[in-house]
mmCIF file of C-alpha atoms in Angstrom:
data_model
loop_
_atom_site.group_PDB
_atom_site.id
_atom_site.type_symbol
_atom_site.label_atom_id
_atom_site.label_comp_id
_atom_site.label_asym_id
_atom_site.label_seq_id
_atom_site.Cartn_x
_atom_site.Cartn_y
_atom_site.Cartn_z
ATOM 1 C CA MET W 996 6.127 -5.027 54.941
ATOM 2 C CA ASP W 997 6.783 -1.424 54.298
ATOM 3 C CA SER W 998 4.151 0.418 52.081
ATOM 4 C CA VAL W 999 5.236 2.604 49.158
ATOM 5 C CA PHE W 1000 2.844 5.046 51.037
ATOM 6 C CA SER W 1001 4.689 4.810 54.451
ATOM 7 C CA ASN W 1002 5.707 8.484 54.171
ATOM 8 C CA VAL W 1003 2.044 9.722 53.951
ATOM 9 C CA VAL W 1004 1.206 11.583 57.114
ATOM 10 C CA ARG W 1005 -2.476 11.672 58.388
ATOM 11 C CA ALA W 1006 -4.096 14.862 57.226
ATOM 12 C CA PRO W 1007 -5.807 17.125 59.778
ATOM 13 C CA GLU W 1008 -9.551 16.785 60.092
ATOM 14 C CA ASP W 1009 -11.456 19.481 57.865
ATOM 15 C CA PRO W 1010 -12.317 22.030 60.533
ATOM 16 C CA ILE W 1011 -15.940 22.400 59.549
ATOM 17 C CA LEU W 1012 -16.533 18.848 58.653
ATOM 18 C CA GLY W 1013 -14.665 17.881 61.850
ATOM 19 C CA VAL W 1014 -17.401 19.560 63.996
ATOM 20 C CA THR W 1015 -19.986 16.977 62.808
ATOM 21 C CA VAL W 1016 -17.696 14.061 63.377
ATOM 22 C CA ALA W 1017 -17.096 15.261 66.974
ATOM 23 C CA TYR W 1018 -20.854 15.896 67.463
ATOM 24 C CA ASN W 1019 -21.859 12.339 66.160
ATOM 25 C CA ASN W 1020 -19.449 10.857 68.725
ATOM 26 C CA ASP W 1021 -21.006 12.677 71.635
ATOM 27 C CA PRO W 1022 -23.514 10.463 73.488
ATOM 28 C CA SER W 1023 -25.178 13.505 75.266
ATOM 29 C CA PRO W 1024 -28.965 13.801 74.685
ATOM 30 C CA ALA W 1025 -28.549 17.680 74.956
ATOM 31 C CA LYS W 1026 -26.039 17.925 72.077
ATOM 32 C CA LEU W 1027 -26.518 20.503 69.425
ATOM 33 C CA ASN W 1028 -24.762 20.882 66.067
ATOM 34 C CA LEU W 1029 -24.579 24.456 64.951
ATOM 35 C CA GLY W 1030 -21.491 23.807 62.671
ATOM 36 C CA VAL W 1031 -23.195 22.268 59.721
ATOM 37 C CA GLY W 1032 -23.890 24.551 56.597
ATOM 38 C CA ALA W 1033 -27.118 22.894 55.769
ATOM 39 C CA TYR W 1034 -30.757 23.701 56.465
ATOM 40 C CA ARG W 1035 -32.697 22.006 59.251
ATOM 41 C CA THR W 1036 -36.486 22.051 60.028
ATOM 42 C CA GLU W 1037 -37.923 23.294 63.443
ATOM 43 C CA GLU W 1038 -37.665 19.558 64.372
ATOM 44 C CA GLY W 1039 -33.967 19.528 63.534
ATOM 45 C CA LYS W 1040 -34.385 17.393 60.396
ATOM 46 C CA PRO W 1041 -32.972 17.776 56.778
ATOM 47 C CA LEU W 1042 -35.707 19.051 54.341
ATOM 48 C CA VAL W 1043 -36.335 17.888 50.857
ATOM 49 C CA LEU W 1044 -38.598 20.576 49.208
ATOM 50 C CA ASP W 1045 -42.008 19.315 48.050
ATOM 51 C CA VAL W 1046 -41.301 20.982 44.735
ATOM 52 C CA VAL W 1047 -38.084 18.889 44.417
ATOM 53 C CA ARG W 1048 -39.832 15.586 45.239
ATOM 54 C CA ARG W 1049 -42.628 16.512 42.370
ATOM 55 C CA ALA W 1050 -39.790 17.349 39.878
ATOM 56 C CA GLU W 1051 -38.001 14.081 40.628
ATOM 57 C CA GLN W 1052 -41.158 12.019 40.445
ATOM 58 C CA GLN W 1053 -41.903 13.658 37.093
ATOM 59 C CA LEU W 1054 -38.434 12.689 35.914
ATOM 60 C CA VAL W 1055 -38.678 9.129 37.099
ATOM 61 C CA ASN W 1056 -42.046 8.453 35.539
ATOM 62 C CA ASP W 1057 -40.755 9.722 32.143
ATOM 63 C CA PRO W 1058 -39.835 6.582 30.160
ATOM 64 C CA SER W 1059 -38.154 8.544 27.488
ATOM 65 C CA ARG W 1060 -35.160 9.616 29.867
ATOM 66 C CA VAL W 1061 -32.048 7.792 29.481
ATOM 67 C CA LYS W 1062 -28.675 7.927 31.391
ATOM 68 C CA GLU W 1063 -26.529 8.864 28.549
ATOM 69 C CA TYR W 1064 -23.540 11.241 29.034
ATOM 70 C CA ILE W 1065 -24.499 14.841 28.734
ATOM 71 C CA PRO W 1066 -22.363 17.410 26.974
ATOM 72 C CA ILE W 1067 -19.097 18.657 28.678
ATOM 73 C CA ALA W 1068 -20.829 22.052 29.286
ATOM 74 C CA GLY W 1069 -23.920 20.208 30.856
ATOM 75 C CA LEU W 1070 -27.545 20.500 30.145
ATOM 76 C CA ALA W 1071 -28.293 23.264 27.909
ATOM 77 C CA ASP W 1072 -31.757 24.071 29.458
ATOM 78 C CA PHE W 1073 -30.102 24.207 32.926
ATOM 79 C CA ASN W 1074 -27.351 26.616 31.851
ATOM 80 C CA LYS W 1075 -29.823 28.985 30.157
ATOM 81 C CA LEU W 1076 -32.116 28.946 33.102
ATOM 82 C CA SER W 1077 -29.277 29.319 35.646
ATOM 83 C CA ALA W 1078 -27.917 32.539 33.803
ATOM 84 C CA LYS W 1079 -31.434 33.808 33.660
ATOM 85 C CA LEU W 1080 -31.935 33.304 37.488
ATOM 86 C CA ILE W 1081 -28.840 35.124 38.546
ATOM 87 C CA LEU W 1082 -28.713 37.901 35.991
ATOM 88 C CA GLY W 1083 -32.403 38.382 35.485
ATOM 89 C CA ALA W 1084 -34.650 37.550 32.470
ATOM 90 C CA ALA W 1085 -34.225 40.992 30.976
ATOM 91 C CA SER W 1086 -30.451 41.129 31.245
ATOM 92 C CA PRO W 1087 -28.868 42.766 28.133
ATOM 93 C CA ALA W 1088 -25.830 40.184 28.791
ATOM 94 C CA ILE W 1089 -28.235 37.359 28.064
ATOM 95 C CA GLN W 1090 -29.993 39.000 25.213
ATOM 96 C CA GLU W 1091 -26.656 39.805 23.390
ATOM 97 C CA SER W 1092 -25.346 36.239 24.019
ATOM 98 C CA ARG W 1093 -22.560 37.463 26.041
ATOM 99 C CA VAL W 1094 -22.647 34.957 28.811
ATOM 100 C CA ALA W 1095 -20.811 31.578 28.780
ATOM 101 C CA THR W 1096 -22.512 29.151 31.216
ATOM 102 C CA ILE W 1097 -21.174 25.739 32.061
ATOM 103 C CA GLN W 1098 -22.900 23.238 34.467
ATOM 104 C CA CYS W 1099 -20.462 22.304 37.279
ATOM 105 C CA LEU W 1100 -20.307 20.405 40.626
ATOM 106 C CA SER W 1101 -22.031 22.819 42.829
ATOM 107 C CA GLY W 1102 -20.421 26.024 44.121
ATOM 108 C CA THR W 1103 -17.041 24.644 44.841
ATOM 109 C CA GLY W 1104 -16.753 22.827 41.319
ATOM 110 C CA SER W 1105 -17.722 26.239 39.736
ATOM 111 C CA LEU W 1106 -15.059 28.171 41.538
ATOM 112 C CA ARG W 1107 -12.462 25.617 40.767
ATOM 113 C CA VAL W 1108 -13.197 25.415 37.081
ATOM 114 C CA GLY W 1109 -13.310 29.277 36.943
ATOM 115 C CA ALA W 1110 -10.045 29.462 38.797
ATOM 116 C CA GLU W 1111 -8.289 26.954 36.432
ATOM 117 C CA PHE W 1112 -9.739 28.850 33.509
ATOM 118 C CA LEU W 1113 -8.476 32.150 34.894
ATOM 119 C CA LYS W 1114 -4.948 30.618 35.584
ATOM 120 C CA LYS W 1115 -4.637 29.550 32.080
ATOM 121 C CA HIS W 1116 -6.215 32.474 30.173
ATOM 122 C CA TYR W 1117 -6.138 35.651 32.299
ATOM 123 C CA HIS W 1118 -2.925 37.984 32.590
ATOM 124 C CA GLN W 1119 -3.142 38.227 36.291
ATOM 125 C CA SER W 1120 -2.860 35.275 38.604
ATOM 126 C CA VAL W 1121 -3.524 36.918 42.041
ATOM 127 C CA ILE W 1122 -6.883 36.890 43.577
ATOM 128 C CA PHE W 1123 -8.044 38.796 46.672
ATOM 129 C CA ILE W 1124 -10.427 37.201 48.865
ATOM 130 C CA PRO W 1125 -12.120 38.687 52.044
ATOM 131 C CA LYS W 1126 -10.719 38.201 55.474
ATOM 132 C CA PRO W 1127 -12.410 36.003 56.733
ATOM 133 C CA THR W 1128 -13.900 33.869 54.163
ATOM 134 C CA TRP W 1129 -15.250 30.374 53.593
ATOM 135 C CA GLY W 1130 -12.424 28.052 54.514
ATOM 136 C CA ASN W 1131 -12.340 26.158 51.246
ATOM 137 C CA HIS W 1132 -11.829 29.327 49.185
ATOM 138 C CA PRO W 1133 -8.103 29.821 49.724
ATOM 139 C CA LYS W 1134 -7.597 25.966 49.219
ATOM 140 C CA VAL W 1135 -9.483 26.028 45.819
ATOM 141 C CA PHE W 1136 -7.650 28.933 44.420
ATOM 142 C CA ASN W 1137 -4.230 27.896 45.456
ATOM 143 C CA LEU W 1138 -4.624 24.510 44.026
ATOM 144 C CA ALA W 1139 -5.755 26.016 40.782
ATOM 145 C CA GLY W 1140 -2.407 27.863 40.809
ATOM 146 C CA LEU W 1141 -3.608 31.442 41.740
ATOM 147 C CA SER W 1142 -1.887 33.355 44.481
ATOM 148 C CA VAL W 1143 -4.182 34.411 47.171
ATOM 149 C CA GLU W 1144 -4.171 37.770 48.898
ATOM 150 C CA TYR W 1145 -6.673 39.066 51.451
ATOM 151 C CA TYR W 1146 -8.707 42.145 51.668
ATOM 152 C CA ARG W 1147 -10.184 43.533 55.156
ATOM 153 C CA TYR W 1148 -13.780 42.756 55.390
ATOM 154 C CA TYR W 1149 -15.086 42.063 58.917
ATOM 155 C CA ASP W 1150 -14.612 44.400 61.876
ATOM 156 C CA PRO W 1151 -14.516 42.365 65.211
ATOM 157 C CA ALA W 1152 -15.132 45.610 67.082
ATOM 158 C CA THR W 1153 -18.333 46.420 65.398
ATOM 159 C CA ARG W 1154 -19.115 42.755 64.466
ATOM 160 C CA GLY W 1155 -19.971 44.546 60.965
ATOM 161 C CA LEU W 1156 -18.285 45.546 57.787
ATOM 162 C CA ASP W 1157 -14.863 47.157 57.738
ATOM 163 C CA PHE W 1158 -15.790 49.209 54.769
ATOM 164 C CA HIS W 1159 -12.784 51.623 55.003
ATOM 165 C CA GLY W 1160 -10.407 48.759 55.174
ATOM 166 C CA LEU W 1161 -12.073 46.947 52.249
ATOM 167 C CA LEU W 1162 -11.746 50.075 49.901
ATOM 168 C CA GLU W 1163 -8.212 50.770 51.132
ATOM 169 C CA ASP W 1164 -7.069 47.225 50.360
ATOM 170 C CA LEU W 1165 -8.872 46.954 47.092
ATOM 171 C CA GLY W 1166 -7.659 50.353 46.207
ATOM 172 C CA ALA W 1167 -4.106 49.056 46.746
ATOM 173 C CA ALA W 1168 -4.524 45.998 44.774
ATOM 174 C CA PRO W 1169 -2.540 45.668 41.484
ATOM 175 C CA SER W 1170 -4.363 46.637 38.391
ATOM 176 C CA GLY W 1171 -6.438 43.523 36.841
ATOM 177 C CA ALA W 1172 -6.222 41.538 40.033
ATOM 178 C CA ILE W 1173 -9.023 39.062 40.485
ATOM 179 C CA VAL W 1174 -11.500 39.816 43.480
ATOM 180 C CA LEU W 1175 -13.710 37.375 45.028
ATOM 181 C CA LEU W 1176 -16.972 38.650 46.213
ATOM 182 C CA HIS W 1177 -19.752 37.069 48.088
ATOM 183 C CA ALA W 1178 -22.900 37.771 46.178
ATOM 184 C CA CYS W 1179 -25.016 37.855 49.453
ATOM 185 C CA ALA W 1180 -24.987 36.160 52.950
ATOM 186 C CA HIS W 1181 -21.179 36.338 53.465
ATOM 187 C CA ASN W 1182 -19.832 33.185 54.926
ATOM 188 C CA PRO W 1183 -18.857 33.033 57.656
ATOM 189 C CA THR W 1184 -19.812 36.408 59.033
ATOM 190 C CA GLY W 1185 -23.250 37.139 57.720
ATOM 191 C CA VAL W 1186 -22.213 40.701 57.099
ATOM 192 C CA ASP W 1187 -23.189 42.206 53.658
ATOM 193 C CA PRO W 1188 -22.482 45.633 52.212
ATOM 194 C CA THR W 1189 -25.555 47.810 51.772
ATOM 195 C CA SER W 1190 -26.613 48.737 48.264
ATOM 196 C CA GLU W 1191 -24.757 52.042 48.506
ATOM 197 C CA GLN W 1192 -21.655 50.227 49.703
ATOM 198 C CA TRP W 1193 -21.985 47.819 46.791
ATOM 199 C CA GLU W 1194 -22.079 50.792 44.375
ATOM 200 C CA GLN W 1195 -18.730 52.181 45.759
ATOM 201 C CA ILE W 1196 -17.138 48.919 45.525
ATOM 202 C CA ARG W 1197 -18.315 48.353 41.968
ATOM 203 C CA GLN W 1198 -16.992 51.769 41.024
ATOM 204 C CA LEU W 1199 -13.626 51.094 42.624
ATOM 205 C CA ILE W 1200 -13.213 47.645 40.959
ATOM 206 C CA ARG W 1201 -14.182 49.062 37.499
ATOM 207 C CA SER W 1202 -11.833 52.102 38.037
ATOM 208 C CA LYS W 1203 -9.058 49.790 38.847
ATOM 209 C CA SER W 1204 -9.798 47.137 36.136
ATOM 210 C CA LEU W 1205 -10.103 44.508 38.721
ATOM 211 C CA LEU W 1206 -11.895 41.317 37.688
ATOM 212 C CA PRO W 1207 -14.870 40.377 39.877
ATOM 213 C CA PHE W 1208 -15.535 36.658 40.624
ATOM 214 C CA PHE W 1209 -18.840 36.282 42.529
ATOM 215 C CA ASP W 1210 -19.585 33.352 44.752
ATOM 216 C CA SER W 1211 -23.270 33.048 44.780
ATOM 217 C CA ALA W 1212 -24.241 30.282 47.197
ATOM 218 C CA TYR W 1213 -27.370 31.695 48.898
ATOM 219 C CA GLN W 1214 -29.612 33.452 46.173
ATOM 220 C CA GLY W 1215 -33.128 33.533 47.596
ATOM 221 C CA PHE W 1216 -31.989 31.855 50.800
ATOM 222 C CA ALA W 1217 -30.778 35.058 52.507
ATOM 223 C CA SER W 1218 -33.524 37.631 52.270
ATOM 224 C CA GLY W 1219 -36.146 35.308 50.808
ATOM 225 C CA SER W 1220 -36.217 37.034 47.567
ATOM 226 C CA LEU W 1221 -34.271 35.818 44.430
ATOM 227 C CA ASP W 1222 -33.972 39.221 42.893
ATOM 228 C CA THR W 1223 -32.755 41.038 46.168
ATOM 229 C CA ASP W 1224 -30.108 38.491 46.680
ATOM 230 C CA ALA W 1225 -28.914 38.856 43.127
ATOM 231 C CA HIS W 1226 -28.676 42.766 43.337
ATOM 232 C CA SER W 1227 -24.888 42.831 43.777
ATOM 233 C CA VAL W 1228 -24.130 40.463 40.698
ATOM 234 C CA ARG W 1229 -26.800 42.507 38.601
ATOM 235 C CA THR W 1230 -25.243 45.883 39.225
ATOM 236 C CA PHE W 1231 -21.844 44.590 38.091
ATOM 237 C CA VAL W 1232 -23.404 43.104 34.868
ATOM 238 C CA ALA W 1233 -25.386 46.183 34.196
ATOM 239 C CA ASP W 1234 -22.350 48.488 33.660
ATOM 240 C CA GLY W 1235 -21.435 46.248 30.680
ATOM 241 C CA GLY W 1236 -17.986 45.025 32.267
ATOM 242 C CA GLU W 1237 -16.913 41.482 32.598
ATOM 243 C CA CYS W 1238 -17.226 39.189 35.613
ATOM 244 C CA LEU W 1239 -17.446 35.554 36.719
ATOM 245 C CA ILE W 1240 -20.269 33.994 38.778
ATOM 246 C CA ALA W 1241 -20.265 30.622 40.631
ATOM 247 C CA GLN W 1242 -23.711 29.419 41.511
ATOM 248 C CA SER W 1243 -24.945 26.792 43.805
ATOM 249 C CA TYR W 1244 -28.275 25.073 44.249
ATOM 250 C CA ALA W 1245 -27.324 23.376 47.396
ATOM 251 C CA LYS W 1246 -28.925 25.849 49.791
ATOM 252 C CA ASN W 1247 -31.726 27.381 47.787
ATOM 253 C CA MET W 1248 -33.098 24.059 46.346
ATOM 254 C CA GLY W 1249 -31.807 21.869 49.155
ATOM 255 C CA LEU W 1250 -29.849 19.883 46.623
ATOM 256 C CA TYR W 1251 -26.550 19.557 48.782
ATOM 257 C CA GLY W 1252 -25.578 15.938 47.881
ATOM 258 C CA GLU W 1253 -26.740 16.421 44.185
ATOM 259 C CA ARG W 1254 -23.819 18.736 43.596
ATOM 260 C CA VAL W 1255 -25.544 21.164 41.212
ATOM 261 C CA GLY W 1256 -24.009 24.476 40.159
ATOM 262 C CA ALA W 1257 -23.033 26.568 37.331
ATOM 263 C CA LEU W 1258 -20.132 28.859 36.245
ATOM 264 C CA SER W 1259 -21.236 32.007 34.215
ATOM 265 C CA ILE W 1260 -18.607 34.093 32.475
ATOM 266 C CA VAL W 1261 -20.012 37.511 31.432
ATOM 267 C CA CYS W 1262 -17.923 38.829 28.464
ATOM 268 C CA LYS W 1263 -17.804 41.954 26.335
ATOM 269 C CA SER W 1264 -19.173 40.176 23.191
ATOM 270 C CA SER W 1265 -20.862 37.008 22.002
ATOM 271 C CA ASP W 1266 -17.762 36.131 20.006
ATOM 272 C CA VAL W 1267 -15.581 36.459 23.127
ATOM 273 C CA ALA W 1268 -18.223 34.489 25.196
ATOM 274 C CA SER W 1269 -18.125 31.475 22.705
ATOM 275 C CA LYS W 1270 -14.422 31.345 22.690
ATOM 276 C CA VAL W 1271 -14.240 31.409 26.438
ATOM 277 C CA GLU W 1272 -16.884 28.549 26.660
ATOM 278 C CA SER W 1273 -14.818 26.467 24.195
ATOM 279 C CA GLN W 1274 -11.629 26.951 26.706
ATOM 280 C CA VAL W 1275 -13.714 26.310 29.730
ATOM 281 C CA LYS W 1276 -14.892 22.869 28.261
ATOM 282 C CA LEU W 1277 -11.051 22.095 27.837
ATOM 283 C CA VAL W 1278 -10.670 22.775 31.748
ATOM 284 C CA VAL W 1279 -13.711 20.408 32.424
ATOM 285 C CA ARG W 1280 -12.790 17.599 30.026
ATOM 286 C CA PRO W 1281 -9.683 16.105 31.738
ATOM 287 C CA MET W 1282 -11.041 17.049 35.204
ATOM 288 C CA TYR W 1283 -14.384 15.053 35.274
ATOM 289 C CA SER W 1284 -15.095 14.811 31.606
ATOM 290 C CA SER W 1285 -18.849 15.927 31.839
ATOM 291 C CA PRO W 1286 -21.278 16.672 34.750
ATOM 292 C CA PRO W 1287 -23.916 14.469 36.369
ATOM 293 C CA ILE W 1288 -27.498 14.580 34.810
ATOM 294 C CA HIS W 1289 -29.984 14.050 37.722
ATOM 295 C CA GLY W 1290 -29.523 17.279 39.900
ATOM 296 C CA ALA W 1291 -29.390 19.492 36.896
ATOM 297 C CA SER W 1292 -32.583 17.821 35.450
ATOM 298 C CA ILE W 1293 -34.386 18.627 38.687
ATOM 299 C CA VAL W 1294 -33.335 22.279 38.467
ATOM 300 C CA ALA W 1295 -34.268 22.688 34.981
ATOM 301 C CA THR W 1296 -37.598 21.023 35.551
ATOM 302 C CA ILE W 1297 -38.587 23.476 38.245
ATOM 303 C CA LEU W 1298 -37.199 26.615 36.597
ATOM 304 C CA LYS W 1299 -39.056 25.635 33.327
ATOM 305 C CA SER W 1300 -42.354 25.369 34.867
ATOM 306 C CA SER W 1301 -44.178 28.606 36.028
ATOM 307 C CA ASP W 1302 -46.293 26.622 38.587
ATOM 308 C CA MET W 1303 -43.145 24.751 40.000
ATOM 309 C CA TYR W 1304 -40.993 27.889 39.977
ATOM 310 C CA ASN W 1305 -43.682 29.700 41.975
ATOM 311 C CA ASP W 1306 -44.045 26.813 44.542
ATOM 312 C CA TRP W 1307 -40.318 26.797 44.805
ATOM 313 C CA THR W 1308 -40.195 30.600 45.667
ATOM 314 C CA ILE W 1309 -42.769 30.000 48.423
ATOM 315 C CA GLU W 1310 -40.791 27.137 49.918
ATOM 316 C CA LEU W 1311 -37.560 29.100 49.594
ATOM 317 C CA LYS W 1312 -39.027 32.105 51.340
ATOM 318 C CA GLY W 1313 -40.128 29.676 54.058
ATOM 319 C CA MET W 1314 -36.777 28.631 54.742
ATOM 320 C CA ALA W 1315 -35.317 32.078 54.742
ATOM 321 C CA ASP W 1316 -38.108 33.388 57.091
ATOM 322 C CA ARG W 1317 -37.449 30.648 59.581
ATOM 323 C CA ILE W 1318 -33.726 31.568 59.871
ATOM 324 C CA ILE W 1319 -34.676 35.320 60.309
ATOM 325 C CA SER W 1320 -36.994 34.323 62.979
ATOM 326 C CA MET W 1321 -34.415 32.287 64.669
ATOM 327 C CA ARG W 1322 -32.124 35.348 64.730
ATOM 328 C CA GLN W 1323 -34.940 37.429 66.267
ATOM 329 C CA GLN W 1324 -35.598 34.648 69.046
ATOM 330 C CA LEU W 1325 -31.909 34.353 69.841
ATOM 331 C CA PHE W 1326 -31.457 38.118 70.108
ATOM 332 C CA GLU W 1327 -34.555 38.413 72.272
ATOM 333 C CA ALA W 1328 -33.619 35.648 74.522
ATOM 334 C CA LEU W 1329 -30.081 36.971 75.122
ATOM 335 C CA GLN W 1330 -31.506 40.435 75.997
ATOM 336 C CA THR W 1331 -34.198 38.862 78.403
ATOM 337 C CA LYS W 1332 -31.372 36.930 80.042
ATOM 338 C CA GLY W 1333 -29.319 39.952 80.460
ATOM 339 C CA THR W 1334 -26.186 38.524 78.700
ATOM 340 C CA PRO W 1335 -23.432 41.103 78.803
ATOM 341 C CA GLY W 1336 -22.640 42.708 75.574
ATOM 342 C CA ASP W 1337 -24.395 44.097 72.458
ATOM 343 C CA TRP W 1338 -26.033 41.252 70.596
ATOM 344 C CA SER W 1339 -27.750 43.393 67.910
ATOM 345 C CA HIS W 1340 -25.356 42.026 65.253
ATOM 346 C CA ILE W 1341 -27.405 38.730 65.382
ATOM 347 C CA ILE W 1342 -30.365 40.395 63.718
ATOM 348 C CA LYS W 1343 -28.231 42.812 61.505
ATOM 349 C CA GLN W 1344 -26.371 39.859 59.828
ATOM 350 C CA ILE W 1345 -28.050 37.892 57.130
ATOM 351 C CA GLY W 1346 -28.139 34.360 55.806
ATOM 352 C CA MET W 1347 -27.296 30.932 57.318
ATOM 353 C CA PHE W 1348 -24.493 31.994 59.444
ATOM 354 C CA THR W 1349 -23.935 34.368 62.491
ATOM 355 C CA PHE W 1350 -20.450 35.367 63.546
ATOM 356 C CA THR W 1351 -21.188 35.483 67.357
ATOM 357 C CA GLY W 1352 -18.097 37.134 68.450
ATOM 358 C CA LEU W 1353 -17.269 34.366 70.815
ATOM 359 C CA ASN W 1354 -13.623 33.498 71.116
ATOM 360 C CA LYS W 1355 -11.838 30.054 70.769
ATOM 361 C CA GLU W 1356 -11.890 29.392 74.593
ATOM 362 C CA GLN W 1357 -15.567 30.266 74.868
ATOM 363 C CA VAL W 1358 -16.596 28.044 72.045
ATOM 364 C CA ALA W 1359 -14.389 25.091 73.789
ATOM 365 C CA PHE W 1360 -16.295 25.790 77.043
ATOM 366 C CA MET W 1361 -19.608 25.569 75.385
ATOM 367 C CA THR W 1362 -18.730 22.328 73.697
ATOM 368 C CA LYS W 1363 -17.431 20.756 76.946
ATOM 369 C CA GLU W 1364 -20.072 22.013 79.357
ATOM 370 C CA PHE W 1365 -23.044 22.276 77.099
ATOM 371 C CA HIS W 1366 -22.365 19.837 74.236
ATOM 372 C CA ILE W 1367 -22.880 22.699 71.602
ATOM 373 C CA TYR W 1368 -20.695 22.301 68.392
ATOM 374 C CA MET W 1369 -19.666 25.070 66.261
ATOM 375 C CA THR W 1370 -16.534 26.115 64.360
ATOM 376 C CA SER W 1371 -13.756 27.474 66.670
ATOM 377 C CA ASP W 1372 -14.168 31.061 65.168
ATOM 378 C CA GLY W 1373 -17.496 31.234 66.755
ATOM 379 C CA ARG W 1374 -19.620 30.888 63.667
ATOM 380 C CA ILE W 1375 -23.042 29.243 64.203
ATOM 381 C CA SER W 1376 -25.468 27.951 61.624
ATOM 382 C CA MET W 1377 -28.783 29.651 62.319
ATOM 383 C CA ALA W 1378 -30.371 26.863 60.358
ATOM 384 C CA GLY W 1379 -29.375 24.310 63.011
ATOM 385 C CA LEU W 1380 -31.443 26.368 65.613
ATOM 386 C CA SER W 1381 -35.013 25.828 66.553
ATOM 387 C CA SER W 1382 -37.426 27.443 69.117
ATOM 388 C CA LYS W 1383 -36.719 24.312 71.404
ATOM 389 C CA THR W 1384 -32.838 24.697 71.315
ATOM 390 C CA VAL W 1385 -32.687 28.602 71.629
ATOM 391 C CA PRO W 1386 -32.848 28.329 75.579
ATOM 392 C CA HIS W 1387 -30.083 26.020 75.647
ATOM 393 C CA LEU W 1388 -27.765 28.011 73.488
ATOM 394 C CA VAL W 1389 -28.598 31.201 75.523
ATOM 395 C CA GLU W 1390 -27.662 29.485 78.676
ATOM 396 C CA ALA W 1391 -24.339 28.379 77.115
ATOM 397 C CA ILE W 1392 -23.492 31.859 75.524
ATOM 398 C CA HIS W 1393 -24.416 33.451 78.767
ATOM 399 C CA ALA W 1394 -22.128 30.923 80.907
ATOM 400 C CA ALA W 1395 -19.426 31.300 78.398
ATOM 401 C CA VAL W 1396 -19.483 35.221 78.310
ATOM 402 C CA THR W 1397 -19.661 35.500 82.170
ATOM 403 C CA SER W 1398 -17.041 32.842 83.007
ATOM 404 C CA VAL W 1399 -14.493 32.653 80.178
ATOM 405 C CA ALA W 1400 -12.546 35.543 79.197
#
């Protein structure tokens, strides 16, 4: 009998998640997954931070805790502490109550809620996003009803920032357009503007009355310092202008599957912020009603306790340092091997991902011949590497570069 859904066609595999599916189906003992955007230990295992285990234990042992619904905006403590973490404890925006913060479903949910709010309440419905950017960005904004345009960002020739192209494209954007900015550790390229370049970007954005929407997925995870990685956001907030910030605790607290994030909207006055919050709640209510309690409680517990907070910063720096050391090891091994080309971009880029510069054919060759899995654009997750697997990757890159054009 025909189904009423007979006309439904099979959707293509998500290009990033599909890498893991292919990896899981490969029986080779030499296989290596560099596609996944999640931290791995030197042994290649997922990591739950000690401080997260302690916070969870504390929550579980508290008999007064219940499983009641939390407010539409989420846990008040979590929201307050999240705004403080990204904007800085002394931020005038916080002191003047000009920030509306809503707990959301990790970074993706924060972006989607922010996009839905903008579609309904902002006079411009075009958003400029970097080329390239995270594969989910255009989908999130398109589905919320915004129209997506691109600005130049990455220069394949230098494997660095196309700063001239970026300024030119944002300079030509219509007044009031929304601009998506990666707060740090740009995904997928690992290429970030310098602080001088950020200042020029800020001046251009403010002079054109563009609206910045920051995606902050890696605070503390890129450089190892929470303050350094929040620099771009804080310079925009310091000028008194308005902006949106999507925060995720997936990477920096390792809370991937807990889906913990926050959307902060920095406004001109406390009165505006309170109205904005009331309208953001109207976006959330028919979407998922209210957010989950567990992950946000873990975050609030850690951020509230100075001991736990300090322990977290140490563990966080440990993760960032391991990734930085993997960059160094990979770069040095390619140099020692004499692999053709300049590989210095590996140590210049920052964060979880490196844009290797390998093309689709070279990536396919490495998967087929060496069982190494990555996205077809040549992005590799440095967090998936270890001292033990660097030599295998170097063999594969060398073979791909010397035998596949």
